[in-house]
Amino acid sequence: MGIMPNQYPVIWQAISWWMEMRLLKPAKLYLLTGYSKDRIERGIREMTEPLTSDFLHACVDVFGLRNSRQRGIEDTADVLTDEECIRLLIAPLTRPPRQGNLWD
């Protein structure tokens, strides 16, 4: 099915969130994924930059996300479909906020 243009804002928001969590700058993500630094910066800023399947798979690998279809640590995201990569990337955004207990 591929990546639909209406999914770009949500995916870019998720990529931006993962970059904050992993303390990655666009230049570092560019080095790790091979995707254009300008396109990464524009995607984070405007949320409308087109995404490629290769970039999604590279982001899943860079952020260390795993799926049950990946047998072991040596499996890369190449075994995943685009939809599975998107689900892995946006998963933290769809979870409810963490509820603390009395000791937090």
Short mmCIF file of C-alpha atoms in Angstrom, two decimals:
data_model
loop_
_atom_site.label_atom_id
_atom_site.label_comp_id
_atom_site.label_asym_id
_atom_site.label_seq_id
_atom_site.Cartn_x
_atom_site.Cartn_y
_atom_site.Cartn_z
CA MET A 1 0.00 0.00 0.00
CA GLY A 2 2.87 2.40 0.70
CA ILE A 3 3.04 5.66 2.56
CA MET A 4 0.07 7.94 2.00
CA PRO A 5 0.57 11.74 1.96
CA ASN A 6 -2.01 12.18 4.73
CA GLN A 7 0.25 10.08 7.00
CA TYR A 8 3.27 12.39 6.60
CA PRO A 9 2.44 14.77 9.51
CA VAL A 10 1.93 11.93 12.01
CA ILE A 11 5.07 10.10 10.89
CA TRP A 12 7.20 13.25 10.99
CA GLN A 13 5.84 14.06 14.45
CA ALA A 14 6.82 10.55 15.58
CA ILE A 15 10.29 10.84 14.02
CA SER A 16 10.76 14.19 15.78
CA TRP A 17 9.68 12.60 19.09
CA TRP A 18 12.11 9.69 18.67
CA MET A 19 14.91 12.11 17.80
CA GLU A 20 14.26 13.98 21.06
CA MET A 21 14.21 10.72 23.03
CA ARG A 22 17.47 9.51 21.46
CA LEU A 23 19.06 13.00 21.53
CA LEU A 24 19.67 12.96 17.78
CA LYS A 25 20.11 16.07 15.67
CA PRO A 26 19.07 16.09 11.98
CA ALA A 27 22.74 15.95 10.94
CA LYS A 28 23.27 12.75 12.96
CA LEU A 29 20.07 11.18 11.59
CA TYR A 30 21.31 12.06 8.11
CA LEU A 31 24.59 10.23 8.77
CA LEU A 32 22.81 7.17 10.16
CA THR A 33 20.08 6.92 7.51
CA GLY A 34 21.55 8.51 4.40
CA TYR A 35 18.41 10.62 3.94
CA SER A 36 18.98 14.27 2.99
CA LYS A 37 19.61 16.54 6.00
CA ASP A 38 17.61 19.33 4.34
CA ARG A 39 14.65 17.02 3.82
CA ILE A 40 14.81 15.84 7.44
CA GLU A 41 14.86 19.43 8.72
CA ARG A 42 12.06 20.47 6.35
CA GLY A 43 10.00 17.40 7.31
CA ILE A 44 10.28 18.16 11.02
CA ARG A 45 9.50 21.84 10.48
CA GLU A 46 6.70 21.61 7.89
CA MET A 47 5.48 18.01 8.46
CA THR A 48 4.65 17.64 4.73
CA GLU A 49 7.95 16.38 3.30
CA PRO A 50 7.53 13.10 1.37
CA LEU A 51 8.94 9.97 3.00
CA THR A 52 10.57 6.97 1.37
CA SER A 53 10.24 3.37 2.42
CA ASP A 54 14.02 3.11 2.82
CA PHE A 55 14.05 6.07 5.21
CA LEU A 56 11.27 4.54 7.33
CA HIS A 57 13.14 1.24 7.59
CA ALA A 58 16.38 3.05 8.43
CA CYS A 59 14.62 5.07 11.17
CA VAL A 60 13.24 1.90 12.74
CA ASP A 61 16.79 0.50 12.84
CA VAL A 62 18.37 3.74 14.10
CA PHE A 63 15.82 4.19 16.89
CA GLY A 64 16.23 0.54 17.92
CA LEU A 65 12.58 -0.42 17.45
CA ARG A 66 11.75 -4.13 17.25
CA ASN A 67 8.81 -6.18 16.05
CA SER A 68 7.92 -9.79 16.83
CA ARG A 69 8.49 -10.70 13.17
CA GLN A 70 12.14 -9.87 13.57
CA ARG A 71 13.69 -13.10 14.81
CA GLY A 72 16.68 -11.72 16.62
CA ILE A 73 18.82 -8.71 17.15
CA GLU A 74 20.61 -9.36 13.85
CA ASP A 75 17.41 -8.93 11.82
CA THR A 76 17.06 -5.46 10.39
CA ALA A 77 13.83 -3.65 9.61
CA ASP A 78 14.00 -4.91 6.01
CA VAL A 79 11.69 -7.79 6.95
CA LEU A 80 8.95 -5.33 7.97
CA THR A 81 6.32 -3.79 5.74
CA ASP A 82 5.85 -0.02 5.54
CA GLU A 83 2.70 -0.29 7.67
CA GLU A 84 4.57 -2.18 10.40
CA CYS A 85 7.33 0.44 10.39
CA ILE A 86 4.76 3.22 10.68
CA ARG A 87 3.04 1.42 13.57
CA LEU A 88 6.36 1.01 15.39
CA LEU A 89 7.28 4.67 14.91
CA ILE A 90 3.95 6.16 16.01
CA ALA A 91 3.28 3.74 18.89
CA PRO A 92 4.50 6.10 21.67
CA LEU A 93 2.25 8.88 20.37
CA THR A 94 -0.86 6.70 20.61
CA ARG A 95 -0.28 5.47 24.16
CA PRO A 96 -2.06 7.23 27.00
CA PRO A 97 0.15 9.28 29.31
CA ARG A 98 1.83 7.31 32.07
CA GLN A 99 -0.01 7.37 35.36
CA GLY A 100 2.26 7.79 38.35
CA ASN A 101 1.75 6.09 41.67
CA LEU A 102 2.05 7.53 45.16
CA TRP A 103 5.84 7.15 45.21
CA ASP A 104 6.56 8.94 41.90
#
